[in-house]
Coordinates of C-alpha atoms in Angstrom, one line a residue:
M1 CA -7.6 -3.4 5.6
D2 CA -9.2 0.0 6.2
K3 CA -12.0 0.7 3.7
V4 CA -13.3 3.9 2.3
V5 CA -17.1 3.6 2.6
E6 CA -18.6 6.9 2.0
V7 CA -17.2 10.2 0.3
S8 CA -18.5 13.7 0.4
D9 CA -17.4 17.1 -0.7
S10 CA -16.4 17.9 3.0
W11 CA -15.4 14.5 4.5
L12 CA -14.3 11.0 3.9
R13 CA -15.8 8.2 6.1
V14 CA -13.5 5.0 6.6
R15 CA -14.1 1.8 8.4
M16 CA -11.1 0.8 10.4
D17 CA -9.6 -2.9 10.7
D18 CA -11.2 -3.2 14.0
G19 CA -14.9 -2.0 12.8
R20 CA -14.7 1.6 14.0
E21 CA -15.6 4.2 11.5
V22 CA -13.9 7.6 11.3
V23 CA -14.7 10.7 9.5
L24 CA -11.9 12.5 8.0
P25 CA -12.3 16.2 7.1
S26 CA -11.7 17.3 3.6
R27 CA -8.9 19.6 4.8
Y28 CA -7.2 16.7 6.6
C29 CA -7.5 14.5 3.5
E30 CA -6.0 17.3 1.3
L31 CA -2.7 17.5 3.6
W32 CA -2.4 13.8 4.8
V33 CA -4.2 11.4 2.5
E34 CA -2.5 10.0 -0.5
L35 CA -4.3 8.1 -3.2
G36 CA -2.5 4.6 -3.7
Y37 CA -3.0 1.5 -6.0
A38 CA -2.4 -2.3 -5.6
C39 CA -1.5 -4.9 -8.2
T40 CA 0.3 -8.1 -8.3
A41 CA 4.0 -8.3 -9.0
D42 CA 3.1 -10.2 -12.5
S43 CA 0.6 -7.5 -13.7
A44 CA 3.3 -4.7 -12.5
Q45 CA 5.8 -5.9 -15.2
G46 CA 6.4 -2.7 -17.3
L47 CA 5.0 -0.4 -14.9
I48 CA 7.0 2.4 -12.9
A49 CA 5.6 4.0 -9.7
D50 CA 6.8 6.5 -7.5
Q51 CA 7.0 4.1 -4.6
A52 CA 6.7 0.3 -4.6
I53 CA 5.7 -1.3 -1.3
V54 CA 6.5 -5.2 -1.7
V55 CA 4.6 -7.6 0.4
C56 CA 7.1 -10.4 0.4
D57 CA 5.1 -13.3 2.1
G58 CA 4.6 -16.2 -0.2
M59 CA 6.5 -14.8 -3.3
D60 CA 9.5 -16.3 -4.7
N61 CA 12.7 -14.3 -5.3
E62 CA 11.8 -13.8 -9.1
R63 CA 8.4 -12.1 -8.3
I64 CA 9.9 -10.0 -5.6
Y65 CA 12.6 -8.8 -8.0
V66 CA 10.0 -7.8 -10.5
A67 CA 7.8 -6.0 -7.8
A68 CA 11.0 -4.3 -6.2
T69 CA 12.1 -2.8 -9.6
R70 CA 8.9 -1.1 -10.4
S71 CA 9.8 1.9 -8.2
R72 CA 11.7 4.9 -8.7
R73 CA 12.7 5.1 -5.1
A74 CA 13.9 2.4 -3.0
P75 CA 11.1 -0.1 -2.4
I76 CA 9.6 -0.7 1.1
Y77 CA 9.6 -4.4 2.0
V78 CA 6.9 -5.9 4.2
A79 CA 6.9 -9.5 5.6
E80 CA 5.0 -11.3 8.5
S81 CA 8.4 -11.8 10.2
A82 CA 12.0 -10.6 10.1
Q83 CA 12.8 -14.4 9.3
H84 CA 10.5 -14.1 6.2
L85 CA 11.9 -10.6 5.1
A86 CA 15.4 -12.1 5.5
W87 CA 14.6 -15.3 3.2
A88 CA 12.9 -13.0 0.6
L89 CA 15.9 -10.7 0.4
V90 CA 18.6 -13.3 0.1

């Protein structure tokens, strides 16, 4: 997972999954970078988000339902494979 490693008023330094580091100018961040948060499906109960991204791997249908219904917009489902995704959405 990409990780922010340093922040200044004029740029943001990010370490990519492959170990490379990139510097994003503040203007780029203003236009293209959006702050996001992550939580478990259980801790999301009662919350409403603009957009939910549901990682289905390892979750039962009840937890997927809880995670998917936290979103004002249609949720985005992510899984290891199409087969896992099909199983999760049955």
